[in-house]
């Protein structure tokens, strides 16, 4: 996702910002930019694509010594990746860089346009700088103008703002997306970054800003607008910093799920309905069937959503593994909406399936994490999952965001189709809003998974079982375990066990049973009892106590099965990771696997 850096001091500001942006590259971005302030002059550079494009532009310019600068890497959310939409965004005399999404930008933009303000970009960010100037023009007081601006914004916004109105200062604020302020090692130096890596080696004293905290920094003073901040010491290792202190990227990405799912829902869940700016409401006009196509984890997200599309949108839905779909000579009719799901947007089989659907004249939509990827360029419509770059080969946050997008989409279609009552829609929206909370990793759950992991390092196999949407979740749990632990695991529909696999049951067969309270509890309970009667070792995951289990992971009691789904997802991810760690495997780069499978 987007990255921010800022600098006040006597070093080469341009160099500091470029090096800082380089450190943030791993988060993924599609354009870059910086604004450099020297008294009454601001120089701005922006470039589409990689940071080297910005470096090339800057090396052709005649640069001065700038005591202040702000820089940004942009991951497009509102508005395409173009140079015009790249940050910093300009008002008449100020510039801003921003991470997050301004939810009420449309209202603010309309108000400002009515006052005669002209907008250049398609971004939500641009409202911030115009709003600041509109307040400043009235009060001539930069601090007041900044405070008024912050008060007016809704959503997630971590920002740095510079202005010729007060040319020795950087105005900063953090809400939602991360932001750090640091006192540099040299006197009079102040630095900003959206993660520690750009600051390491240059500063020791930092404040990891809390939500709702901001202030005004200059070479001589850092003024906070509230008391809610604490100085702490920066770590010294960059590797450690990139992982935010976690042992593995996979672990970091599991812990990030709550935040990225919030990003993913921003602006899409509105007061009483779902909105997707990126698709046209007439997308399902004349559509009688949805066909989903994907590979691996993305296929599991698709399979999960097939229950939701039929249950909520009342649209016939089927799901295909892309490598199978390609060669089955599928019957494709134009009353089918073709949806592909891909974290990378580059998976060869899924891409080929999308091409086939396009050639057959089907309407197409991609649910993807990487803008400007091959699939987003090809599909008629794109919904981005906004998970930020995923580094661990074992997919975690991509799956949770894909599933949330697909759940939201099923409700969006349900509303258009009139297949859902308002009461039901409101209760689904209430549950959706609770997903980020459900995804927060509780210490006690992580510790339980860590302790349990030592009991599951042997045996002749694992069966993950569940019913309904908990069946694809079982598939996903089994995939996670096998790819990073190299232990044999299968996901199975619980009701199918007695049709064959139950013959394997003995104490060395580990059953991981997904037993949600809100969906078919009695049915899954009987299936697990059958396995227990045949001496399989049972690890039950459920909010309800279950006497027959050998091991038990207790989840929260909630009101919606999808909230149980997301909580159990985290348990499965942690359990596989802890087993993999105990086995001494490379968690982030398991053997034989690649992050992006661009060959058939
Ligand atoms: O980038 P994609 O979502 O298209 O990748 C599809 C699969 O290769 C991927 O989901 C894979 O199964 C995961 N890395 C497993 O964790």
Coordinates of C-alpha atoms and ligand atoms in Angstrom, one line a residue:
X1 CA 0.0 0.0 0.0
X2 CA 1.0 3.7 0.0
X3 CA 4.2 4.8 1.8
X4 CA 5.1 8.2 3.3
X5 CA 8.4 9.8 4.1
X6 CA 9.2 13.4 5.3
X7 CA 12.3 15.3 6.3
X8 CA 13.3 18.5 8.0
X9 CA 17.0 19.2 8.4
X10 CA 20.4 20.0 6.8
X11 CA 21.0 16.7 5.0
X12 CA 20.4 16.2 1.3
X13 CA 16.6 16.1 1.6
X14 CA 16.1 14.7 -1.9
X15 CA 18.5 11.8 -1.2
X16 CA 16.9 11.1 2.2
X17 CA 13.4 11.0 0.6
X18 CA 14.5 8.8 -2.3
X19 CA 16.3 6.3 0.1
X20 CA 13.3 6.3 2.3
X21 CA 10.9 5.5 -0.6
X22 CA 13.2 2.8 -1.7
X23 CA 12.8 1.2 1.8
X24 CA 9.1 1.3 1.4
X25 CA 9.0 -0.2 -2.1
X26 CA 8.3 -3.7 -0.8
X27 CA 4.8 -2.6 0.2
X28 CA 3.8 -2.3 -3.5
X29 CA 3.0 0.9 -5.4
X30 CA 2.2 2.2 -8.8
X31 CA 3.6 5.8 -8.7
X32 CA 5.9 8.0 -6.7
X33 CA 6.4 11.6 -5.9
X34 CA 8.0 14.3 -3.7
X35 CA 7.6 18.0 -2.9
X36 CA 10.6 20.0 -1.8
X37 CA 10.2 23.3 0.0
X38 CA 12.7 26.1 0.2
X39 CA 11.3 29.3 1.7
X40 CA 8.8 30.5 -0.9
X41 CA 9.5 27.9 -3.5
X42 CA 8.2 24.4 -3.8
X43 CA 9.6 22.0 -6.4
X44 CA 7.6 18.9 -7.2
X45 CA 8.5 15.7 -9.0
X46 CA 6.2 12.8 -9.8
X47 CA 6.5 9.7 -11.9
X48 CA 4.4 6.7 -12.9
X49 CA 5.7 3.3 -12.2
X50 CA 8.9 2.4 -10.4
X51 CA 11.0 4.6 -8.2
X52 CA 13.8 4.6 -10.8
X53 CA 11.5 6.7 -13.0
X54 CA 11.4 9.4 -10.3
X55 CA 15.1 9.2 -9.8
X56 CA 15.6 9.7 -13.5
X57 CA 13.4 12.8 -13.5
X58 CA 15.1 14.3 -10.5
X59 CA 18.6 13.6 -11.9
X60 CA 17.7 15.8 -14.9
X61 CA 16.6 18.7 -12.8
X62 CA 18.7 21.4 -11.2
X63 CA 18.2 20.9 -7.5
X64 CA 18.8 23.3 -4.6
X65 CA 19.3 22.5 -0.9
X66 CA 15.8 22.1 0.5
X67 CA 15.4 22.2 4.3
X68 CA 12.0 20.5 4.0
X69 CA 10.5 17.7 1.9
X70 CA 7.7 15.1 1.8
X71 CA 7.6 12.0 -0.4
X72 CA 5.1 9.2 -1.3
X73 CA 4.6 5.9 -3.0
X74 CA 1.0 5.5 -4.2
X75 CA -1.0 2.4 -4.4
X76 CA -4.1 3.5 -6.4
X77 CA -7.5 3.3 -4.7
X78 CA -9.4 6.3 -5.9
X79 CA -8.4 7.2 -9.4
X80 CA -6.2 5.3 -11.8
X81 CA -2.4 5.1 -11.4
X82 CA -1.4 8.2 -13.4
X83 CA 1.1 10.9 -12.8
X84 CA -1.6 13.4 -12.1
X85 CA -3.1 11.2 -9.5
X86 CA 0.3 10.6 -7.9
X87 CA 1.0 12.4 -4.6
X88 CA 1.9 15.0 -3.4
X89 CA -1.3 16.9 -4.3
X90 CA -1.3 20.6 -4.8
X91 CA -3.5 23.4 -3.7
X92 CA -2.6 27.0 -4.5
X93 CA 0.4 27.1 -2.2
X94 CA 0.5 23.8 -0.3
X95 CA 1.1 20.1 -0.9
X96 CA -0.1 17.0 0.9
X97 CA 0.8 13.3 0.9
X98 CA -1.7 10.9 2.3
X99 CA -2.2 7.2 3.1
X100 CA -5.7 5.9 3.6
X101 CA -9.1 6.8 2.2
X102 CA -11.2 9.9 2.8
X103 CA -14.7 8.5 3.1
X104 CA -16.5 11.9 2.8
X105 CA -14.3 13.3 0.0
X106 CA -17.2 13.6 -2.4
X107 CA -19.2 15.9 -0.1
X108 CA -16.1 18.0 0.7
X109 CA -15.2 18.2 -3.0
X110 CA -18.7 19.4 -3.9
X111 CA -18.6 22.1 -1.2
X112 CA -15.2 23.3 -2.4
X113 CA -16.1 23.2 -6.0
X114 CA -19.2 25.3 -5.1
X115 CA -16.6 27.9 -3.7
X116 CA -14.8 27.8 -7.0
X117 CA -12.0 25.5 -6.2
X118 CA -10.6 23.6 -9.2
X119 CA -9.5 20.0 -8.8
X120 CA -6.8 18.4 -11.0
X121 CA -6.9 14.7 -10.0
X122 CA -9.4 12.0 -9.5
X123 CA -8.2 11.2 -5.9
X124 CA -9.9 11.6 -2.6
X125 CA -6.6 13.1 -1.2
X126 CA -6.8 16.3 -3.1
X127 CA -9.6 17.6 -1.0
X128 CA -7.3 17.7 2.0
X129 CA -5.0 20.4 0.6
X130 CA -7.8 22.5 -0.8
X131 CA -9.7 22.2 2.5
X132 CA -6.6 23.4 4.4
X133 CA -6.2 26.4 2.1
X134 CA -9.8 27.3 2.3
X135 CA -9.6 27.4 6.1
X136 CA -6.3 29.3 6.0
X137 CA -7.6 31.9 3.5
X138 CA -10.3 32.7 6.1
X139 CA -8.2 32.6 9.3
X140 CA -4.6 33.3 8.2
X141 CA -3.7 30.9 11.0
X142 CA -2.0 27.7 9.7
X143 CA -2.4 25.7 12.9
X144 CA -6.1 26.5 13.1
X145 CA -6.6 25.7 9.4
X146 CA -4.9 22.3 9.9
X147 CA -7.0 21.5 13.0
X148 CA -10.2 22.5 11.1
X149 CA -9.2 20.3 8.2
X150 CA -8.6 17.3 10.4
X151 CA -12.0 17.8 12.1
X152 CA -13.8 17.7 8.8
X153 CA -12.2 14.6 7.4
X154 CA -13.8 11.1 7.8
X155 CA -12.1 7.8 7.1
X156 CA -8.4 6.8 7.3
X157 CA -5.9 9.5 6.8
X158 CA -2.3 9.7 7.7
X159 CA -0.9 12.9 6.2
X160 CA 2.0 15.2 5.9
X161 CA 1.3 18.7 4.6
X162 CA 3.6 21.5 3.8
X163 CA 2.7 25.0 2.8
X164 CA 4.3 28.3 1.7
X165 CA 1.9 29.8 4.3
X166 CA 4.2 28.5 7.0
X167 CA 7.3 27.3 5.1
X168 CA 9.4 26.0 8.0
X169 CA 6.9 23.4 9.1
X170 CA 5.5 20.0 8.4
X171 CA 1.9 19.4 9.5
X172 CA 1.3 15.8 10.4
X173 CA -1.7 13.6 11.5
X174 CA -2.3 9.9 11.9
X175 CA -5.6 8.1 11.6
X176 CA -5.9 4.5 10.5
X177 CA -2.7 4.1 8.4
X178 CA 0.6 4.0 10.3
X179 CA 2.9 7.0 10.7
X180 CA 6.1 7.6 12.8
X181 CA 7.8 10.8 13.7
X182 CA 11.4 10.7 14.7
X183 CA 14.1 13.1 16.1
X184 CA 17.0 12.7 13.7
X185 CA 20.5 12.0 15.0
X186 CA 21.7 15.5 13.8
X187 CA 20.5 18.6 15.6
X188 CA 17.4 20.1 14.2
X189 CA 16.4 17.1 12.2
X190 CA 12.8 15.7 12.2
X191 CA 11.8 12.7 10.1
X192 CA 8.6 11.0 9.2
X193 CA 7.9 7.6 7.7
X194 CA 5.0 5.1 7.5
X195 CA 7.2 2.3 8.8
X196 CA 10.5 2.2 10.6
X197 CA 12.8 1.0 7.8
X198 CA 13.5 4.5 6.3
X199 CA 14.5 5.9 9.7
X200 CA 16.9 3.2 10.8
X201 CA 20.4 4.4 11.2
X202 CA 19.2 8.1 11.1
X203 CA 17.2 8.4 14.3
X204 CA 16.8 6.8 17.7
X205 CA 13.9 8.6 19.3
X206 CA 10.6 8.0 17.7
X207 CA 6.8 8.2 18.4
X208 CA 4.7 5.5 16.8
X209 CA 1.7 7.8 16.4
X210 CA -1.6 6.6 17.8
X211 CA -4.8 7.2 15.8
X212 CA -6.1 10.7 16.2
X213 CA -2.7 12.1 17.1
X214 CA -1.0 14.9 15.0
X215 CA 1.0 18.0 15.3
X216 CA 3.3 20.5 13.7
X217 CA 7.1 20.0 13.4
X218 CA 9.9 22.4 12.6
X219 CA 13.7 22.2 13.0
X220 CA 13.4 23.8 16.5
X221 CA 10.2 22.2 17.8
X222 CA 7.7 19.3 17.6
X223 CA 4.3 20.4 18.8
X224 CA 1.7 17.7 19.4
X225 CA -1.9 18.6 19.2
X226 CA -2.8 16.2 22.0
X227 CA -1.0 14.5 24.9
X228 CA -1.6 11.0 23.6
X229 CA 2.0 10.2 22.5
X230 CA 5.1 8.4 23.9
X231 CA 8.7 8.5 22.7
X232 CA 10.3 5.2 22.3
X233 CA 13.5 3.7 20.8
X234 CA 13.8 2.6 17.2
X235 CA 15.0 -0.9 16.5
X236 CA 18.4 -1.2 14.8
X237 CA 17.8 -4.0 12.3
X238 CA 16.2 -3.2 8.9
X239 CA 15.1 -6.8 8.3
X240 CA 13.4 -6.7 11.6
X241 CA 11.8 -3.4 10.9
X242 CA 10.4 -4.5 7.5
X243 CA 8.7 -7.3 9.4
X244 CA 7.5 -4.8 12.0
X245 CA 9.1 -7.0 14.7
X246 CA 7.4 -10.2 13.6
X247 CA 9.4 -13.4 13.0
X248 CA 8.1 -13.9 9.5
X249 CA 6.2 -12.0 6.9
X250 CA 3.5 -14.6 7.1
X251 CA 3.1 -13.8 10.8
X252 CA 3.1 -10.0 10.1
X253 CA 0.5 -10.6 7.4
X254 CA -1.8 -12.6 9.7
X255 CA -1.7 -9.8 12.2
X256 CA -2.3 -7.2 9.5
X257 CA -5.6 -8.7 8.5
X258 CA -7.8 -6.7 10.8
X259 CA -6.3 -3.4 9.3
X260 CA -6.3 -4.4 5.7
X261 CA -9.9 -5.7 5.9
X262 CA -10.8 -2.3 7.3
X263 CA -9.1 -0.6 4.3
X264 CA -10.9 -3.0 2.0
X265 CA -14.3 -2.0 3.3
X266 CA -13.6 1.7 3.4
X267 CA -16.1 3.6 1.3
X268 CA -17.7 0.4 0.2
X269 CA -19.8 -0.3 3.3
X270 CA -22.1 2.7 3.5
X271 CA -24.7 3.6 6.1
X272 CA -27.4 1.2 4.8
X273 CA -26.0 -0.5 1.7
X274 CA -22.9 -1.6 -0.2
X275 CA -21.3 0.6 -2.9
X276 CA -18.6 -0.3 -5.4
X277 CA -17.5 2.8 -7.3
X278 CA -15.6 0.6 -9.7
X279 CA -18.5 -1.4 -11.1
X280 CA -21.6 -0.5 -12.9
X281 CA -24.9 -1.4 -11.2
X282 CA -26.2 -2.8 -14.5
X283 CA -23.4 -5.4 -14.5
X284 CA -25.9 -8.2 -13.6
X285 CA -28.6 -7.1 -16.0
X286 CA -29.5 -10.2 -18.0
X287 CA -27.2 -12.3 -15.9
X288 CA -28.5 -15.8 -14.9
X289 CA -25.4 -17.3 -13.6
X290 CA -22.1 -16.4 -11.9
X291 CA -19.0 -18.4 -12.8
X292 CA -16.0 -18.0 -10.5
X293 CA -12.6 -19.2 -11.6
X294 CA -9.3 -19.2 -9.6
X295 CA -6.4 -21.3 -8.3
X296 CA -5.3 -22.3 -4.8
X297 CA -6.3 -20.0 -1.9
X298 CA -8.1 -17.7 -4.3
X299 CA -10.2 -20.7 -5.4
X300 CA -11.1 -21.3 -1.8
X301 CA -12.3 -17.7 -1.5
X302 CA -14.4 -18.3 -4.6
X303 CA -15.9 -21.5 -3.3
X304 CA -16.8 -19.7 0.0
X305 CA -18.6 -17.0 -1.9
X306 CA -20.6 -19.4 -4.0
X307 CA -22.6 -20.2 -0.9
X308 CA -23.2 -16.5 -0.4
X309 CA -24.1 -15.6 -4.0
X310 CA -26.8 -18.3 -4.0
X311 CA -28.0 -17.7 -0.5
X312 CA -28.0 -13.9 -0.6
X313 CA -28.1 -12.8 -4.2
X314 CA -30.2 -15.8 -5.4
X315 CA -28.0 -16.1 -8.5
X316 CA -26.9 -19.5 -9.6
X317 CA -23.2 -19.8 -9.0
X318 CA -20.5 -22.3 -9.8
X319 CA -16.8 -22.3 -9.2
X320 CA -14.0 -23.7 -11.3
X321 CA -10.3 -24.5 -10.7
X322 CA -8.7 -22.5 -13.5
X323 CA -6.4 -25.3 -14.7
X324 CA -9.4 -27.6 -15.1
X325 CA -11.6 -25.0 -16.7
X326 CA -9.2 -24.3 -19.5
X327 CA -9.2 -27.7 -21.0
X328 CA -12.8 -29.0 -20.3
X329 CA -14.2 -27.2 -23.4
X330 CA -16.6 -25.3 -21.1
X331 CA -20.0 -24.2 -22.3
X332 CA -19.9 -20.4 -22.0
X333 CA -23.1 -18.4 -22.5
X334 CA -23.4 -14.6 -22.4
X335 CA -25.9 -14.7 -19.6
X336 CA -23.0 -15.7 -17.3
X337 CA -20.9 -13.2 -15.3
X338 CA -17.3 -14.4 -15.2
X339 CA -15.4 -13.6 -12.1
X340 CA -11.8 -14.4 -11.6
X341 CA -10.0 -14.1 -8.3
X342 CA -6.3 -13.6 -8.0
X343 CA -4.0 -12.1 -5.4
X344 CA -1.3 -11.4 -8.0
X345 CA -3.4 -10.9 -11.1
X346 CA -0.7 -12.9 -13.0
X347 CA -1.5 -16.6 -12.4
X348 CA -1.2 -18.2 -15.8
X349 CA -4.2 -20.5 -15.6
X350 CA -6.5 -17.9 -14.2
X351 CA -5.4 -15.4 -16.8
X352 CA -6.0 -17.8 -19.6
X353 CA -9.4 -18.7 -18.3
X354 CA -10.2 -14.9 -18.2
X355 CA -9.1 -14.7 -21.9
X356 CA -11.4 -17.6 -22.8
X357 CA -14.4 -15.9 -21.1
X358 CA -13.6 -12.6 -22.8
X359 CA -13.3 -14.3 -26.2
X360 CA -16.7 -15.9 -25.7
X361 CA -18.1 -12.4 -25.1
X362 CA -18.9 -12.8 -21.4
X363 CA -18.9 -9.9 -19.0
X364 CA -15.9 -10.2 -16.7
X365 CA -14.8 -9.0 -13.3
X366 CA -11.5 -9.6 -11.5
X367 CA -11.1 -9.5 -7.7
X368 CA -7.4 -8.7 -7.4
X369 CA -4.8 -7.3 -5.1
X370 CA -2.4 -5.8 -7.7
X371 CA -3.6 -2.9 -9.8
X372 CA -2.2 -2.8 -13.3
X373 CA -1.6 -6.5 -13.3
X374 CA -2.4 -8.6 -16.4
X375 CA -5.8 -9.5 -15.2
X376 CA -6.9 -6.0 -14.1
X377 CA -5.8 -4.8 -17.6
X378 CA -7.9 -7.5 -19.3
X379 CA -11.1 -7.7 -17.3
X380 CA -14.1 -5.4 -17.9
X381 CA -14.2 -4.5 -14.3
X382 CA -11.8 -4.7 -11.3
X383 CA -12.4 -4.7 -7.6
X384 CA -9.1 -4.3 -5.7
X385 CA -8.8 -6.0 -2.4
X386 CA -6.4 -3.4 -0.9
X387 CA -4.5 -6.0 1.1
X388 CA -1.1 -4.3 0.5
X389 CA 1.7 -6.4 -0.9
X390 CA 1.7 -10.0 0.4
X391 CA 5.2 -11.4 0.8
X392 CA 4.7 -14.7 2.5
X393 CA 4.2 -17.4 -0.1
X394 CA 1.4 -18.8 2.0
X395 CA -1.5 -16.5 1.3
X396 CA -3.3 -15.1 4.4
X397 CA -4.5 -11.5 4.1
X398 CA -5.2 -11.9 0.4
X399 CA -7.7 -14.6 1.3
X400 CA -9.5 -12.6 4.0
X401 CA -9.8 -9.5 1.8
X402 CA -11.0 -11.6 -1.2
X403 CA -13.6 -13.2 1.0
X404 CA -14.8 -9.9 2.3
X405 CA -15.0 -8.4 -1.2
X406 CA -17.0 -11.3 -2.4
X407 CA -19.3 -11.2 0.6
X408 CA -19.9 -7.5 0.0
X409 CA -20.5 -8.2 -3.7
X410 CA -23.1 -10.8 -2.9
X411 CA -25.0 -8.2 -0.8
X412 CA -24.5 -5.6 -3.6
X413 CA -26.1 -7.9 -6.1
X414 CA -28.8 -9.0 -3.6
X415 CA -29.9 -5.4 -3.2
X416 CA -30.0 -4.8 -7.0
X417 CA -31.9 -8.1 -7.4
X418 CA -34.3 -7.3 -4.6
X419 CA -33.5 -10.7 -3.2
X420 CA -32.8 -9.6 0.3
X421 CA -35.0 -7.9 2.8
X422 CA -33.8 -4.6 4.3
X423 CA -33.8 -6.2 7.7
X424 CA -31.5 -9.0 6.5
X425 CA -29.3 -6.6 4.6
X426 CA -28.8 -4.4 7.7
X427 CA -27.9 -7.5 9.9
X428 CA -25.4 -8.6 7.2
X429 CA -23.8 -5.1 7.2
X430 CA -23.6 -5.1 11.0
X431 CA -21.7 -8.4 10.8
X432 CA -19.4 -7.2 8.0
X433 CA -18.5 -4.1 10.1
X434 CA -17.4 -6.5 12.9
X435 CA -15.0 -8.5 10.7
X436 CA -11.9 -6.3 11.5
X437 CA -12.5 -6.8 15.2
X438 CA -12.8 -10.5 14.7
X439 CA -9.5 -10.7 12.9
X440 CA -7.5 -9.1 15.7
X441 CA -5.1 -11.8 16.9
X442 CA -5.8 -12.5 20.6
X443 CA -2.6 -13.3 22.5
X444 CA -4.3 -16.2 24.2
X445 CA -5.3 -17.8 20.9
X446 CA -1.9 -17.4 19.5
X447 CA -0.3 -18.9 22.6
X448 CA -2.8 -21.8 22.5
X449 CA -1.8 -22.5 18.9
X450 CA 1.8 -22.3 19.7
X451 CA 1.4 -24.8 22.6
X452 CA -0.8 -27.2 20.6
X453 CA 1.6 -27.2 17.7
X454 CA 4.0 -29.6 19.4
X455 CA 1.4 -32.3 19.4
X456 CA 0.9 -32.3 15.7
X457 CA 4.3 -32.9 14.2
X458 CA 3.8 -36.5 13.3
X459 CA 0.9 -38.8 12.4
X460 CA -0.2 -40.1 9.1
X461 CA -2.3 -37.2 8.1
X462 CA -4.7 -34.4 8.9
X463 CA -8.3 -34.1 7.9
X464 CA -9.7 -30.6 8.2
X465 CA -13.5 -30.9 8.1
X466 CA -16.4 -28.4 8.0
X467 CA -19.8 -27.9 6.4
X468 CA -21.1 -25.1 4.2
X469 CA -18.7 -22.2 4.0
X470 CA -16.6 -24.0 6.6
X471 CA -15.8 -26.7 4.0
X472 CA -13.8 -24.2 1.8
X473 CA -12.3 -22.9 5.0
X474 CA -11.3 -26.5 5.8
X475 CA -9.7 -26.7 2.4
X476 CA -7.8 -23.5 3.0
X477 CA -6.7 -24.7 6.5
X478 CA -5.3 -27.9 4.9
X479 CA -3.6 -26.0 2.1
X480 CA -1.9 -23.7 4.6
X481 CA -0.7 -26.7 6.7
X482 CA 0.7 -28.7 3.8
X483 CA 2.4 -25.9 2.0
X484 CA 4.5 -24.7 5.0
X485 CA 4.7 -27.8 7.2
X486 CA 5.0 -30.4 4.4
X487 CA 2.7 -32.7 6.3
X488 CA -0.1 -34.4 4.5
X489 CA -3.5 -32.7 5.0
X490 CA -6.8 -32.8 3.3
X491 CA -9.8 -30.6 3.6
X492 CA -13.1 -32.4 3.4
X493 CA -16.8 -31.8 3.7
X494 CA -17.7 -33.2 7.1
X495 CA -20.7 -35.1 5.8
X496 CA -18.6 -36.9 3.3
X497 CA -16.2 -38.6 5.7
X498 CA -18.4 -41.6 6.1
X499 CA -18.4 -42.1 2.4
X500 CA -14.8 -43.3 2.4
X501 CA -12.2 -41.4 4.3
X502 CA -13.5 -42.5 7.7
X503 CA -11.7 -45.8 6.9
X504 CA -8.5 -44.0 7.7
X505 CA -9.6 -43.1 11.3
X506 CA -7.2 -44.1 14.1
X507 CA -5.3 -42.2 16.8
X508 CA -2.7 -41.2 14.3
X509 CA -5.2 -39.4 12.1
X510 CA -5.7 -35.9 13.2
X511 CA -9.1 -34.3 12.6
X512 CA -9.3 -30.5 12.8
X513 CA -13.0 -29.9 13.2
X514 CA -14.5 -26.5 12.4
X515 CA -17.6 -26.4 14.6
X516 CA -19.4 -23.1 14.3
X517 CA -22.2 -22.3 16.6
X518 CA -24.3 -20.5 14.1
X519 CA -24.3 -22.9 11.2
X520 CA -25.3 -26.6 11.2
X521 CA -23.7 -27.2 14.6
X522 CA -25.7 -30.4 15.3
X523 CA -24.8 -31.8 11.9
X524 CA -21.0 -31.2 12.2
X525 CA -21.2 -32.5 15.8
X526 CA -22.5 -35.8 14.7
X527 CA -19.9 -36.1 12.0
X528 CA -17.1 -35.4 14.5
X529 CA -18.7 -37.9 17.0
X530 CA -18.5 -40.6 14.3
X531 CA -14.7 -39.9 13.9
X532 CA -14.2 -39.8 17.6
X533 CA -15.9 -43.2 18.0
X534 CA -13.3 -44.6 15.6
X535 CA -10.5 -43.2 17.7
X536 CA -9.3 -40.3 15.4
X537 CA -7.5 -37.6 17.4
X538 CA -9.8 -34.6 17.4
X539 CA -8.9 -31.0 17.7
X540 CA -12.2 -29.0 17.8
X541 CA -12.4 -25.3 17.0
X542 CA -15.6 -24.0 18.4
X543 CA -17.2 -21.5 20.7
X544 CA -19.2 -24.4 22.3
X545 CA -17.5 -26.9 24.6
X546 CA -17.2 -30.3 23.1
X547 CA -16.5 -33.2 25.5
X548 CA -15.2 -35.6 22.9
X549 CA -12.4 -33.5 21.6
X550 CA -8.8 -34.3 22.5
X551 CA -7.7 -30.7 22.0
X552 CA -10.0 -27.7 22.0
X553 CA -9.6 -24.2 20.7
X554 CA -12.3 -22.0 22.1
X555 CA -13.5 -19.2 19.8
X556 CA -15.8 -16.3 20.7
X557 CA -19.6 -16.6 20.7
X558 CA -20.9 -14.3 17.9
X559 CA -24.1 -13.8 16.1
X560 CA -23.1 -14.5 12.6
X561 CA -21.4 -17.6 11.1
X562 CA -19.1 -15.4 8.9
X563 CA -17.6 -13.9 12.0
X564 CA -16.9 -17.4 13.2
X565 CA -15.5 -18.1 9.8
X566 CA -12.9 -15.3 10.1
X567 CA -12.0 -16.1 13.6
X568 CA -11.4 -19.7 12.7
X569 CA -9.4 -18.6 9.7
X570 CA -6.9 -16.9 12.0
X571 CA -6.7 -20.0 14.2
X572 CA -5.9 -22.2 11.2
X573 CA -3.3 -19.8 9.9
X574 CA -1.6 -19.6 13.3
X575 CA -1.7 -23.3 13.9
X576 CA 0.0 -24.1 10.5
X577 CA 2.6 -21.4 11.1
X578 CA 3.5 -22.6 14.6
X579 CA 3.7 -26.2 13.3
X580 CA 6.0 -25.1 10.5
X581 CA 8.2 -23.1 12.9
X582 CA 8.6 -26.2 15.2
X583 CA 9.6 -28.3 12.2
X584 CA 12.3 -25.8 11.4
X585 CA 10.9 -25.0 7.9
X586 CA 11.2 -21.7 6.0
X587 CA 7.8 -20.3 6.7
X588 CA 7.9 -17.4 4.2
X589 CA 9.5 -19.4 1.3
X590 CA 8.4 -23.0 1.5
X591 CA 10.2 -25.5 -0.7
X592 CA 9.0 -25.9 -4.3
X593 CA 6.6 -23.0 -4.2
X594 CA 6.6 -19.5 -5.8
X595 CA 4.6 -16.5 -4.9
X596 CA 3.3 -15.9 -8.3
X597 CA 2.7 -18.9 -10.6
X598 CA 3.1 -17.4 -14.1
X599 CA 3.6 -20.7 -15.9
X600 CA 1.0 -23.3 -16.6
Ligands
LIG1 O1 -2.0 -14.9 -7.2 P1 -3.1 -15.9 -7.2 O2 -4.2 -15.6 -6.1 O3 -3.8 -16.1 -8.5 O4 -2.4 -17.3 -6.8 C1 -3.1 -18.5 -6.8 C2 -2.4 -19.5 -6.0 O5 -1.2 -19.8 -6.5 C3 -2.2 -19.0 -4.5 O6 -3.4 -18.7 -4.0 C4 -1.6 -20.1 -3.7 O7 -2.4 -21.2 -3.6 C5 -1.3 -19.6 -2.3 N1 0.0 -18.9 -2.3 C6 -1.3 -20.6 -1.2 O8 -1.1 -20.0 0.0

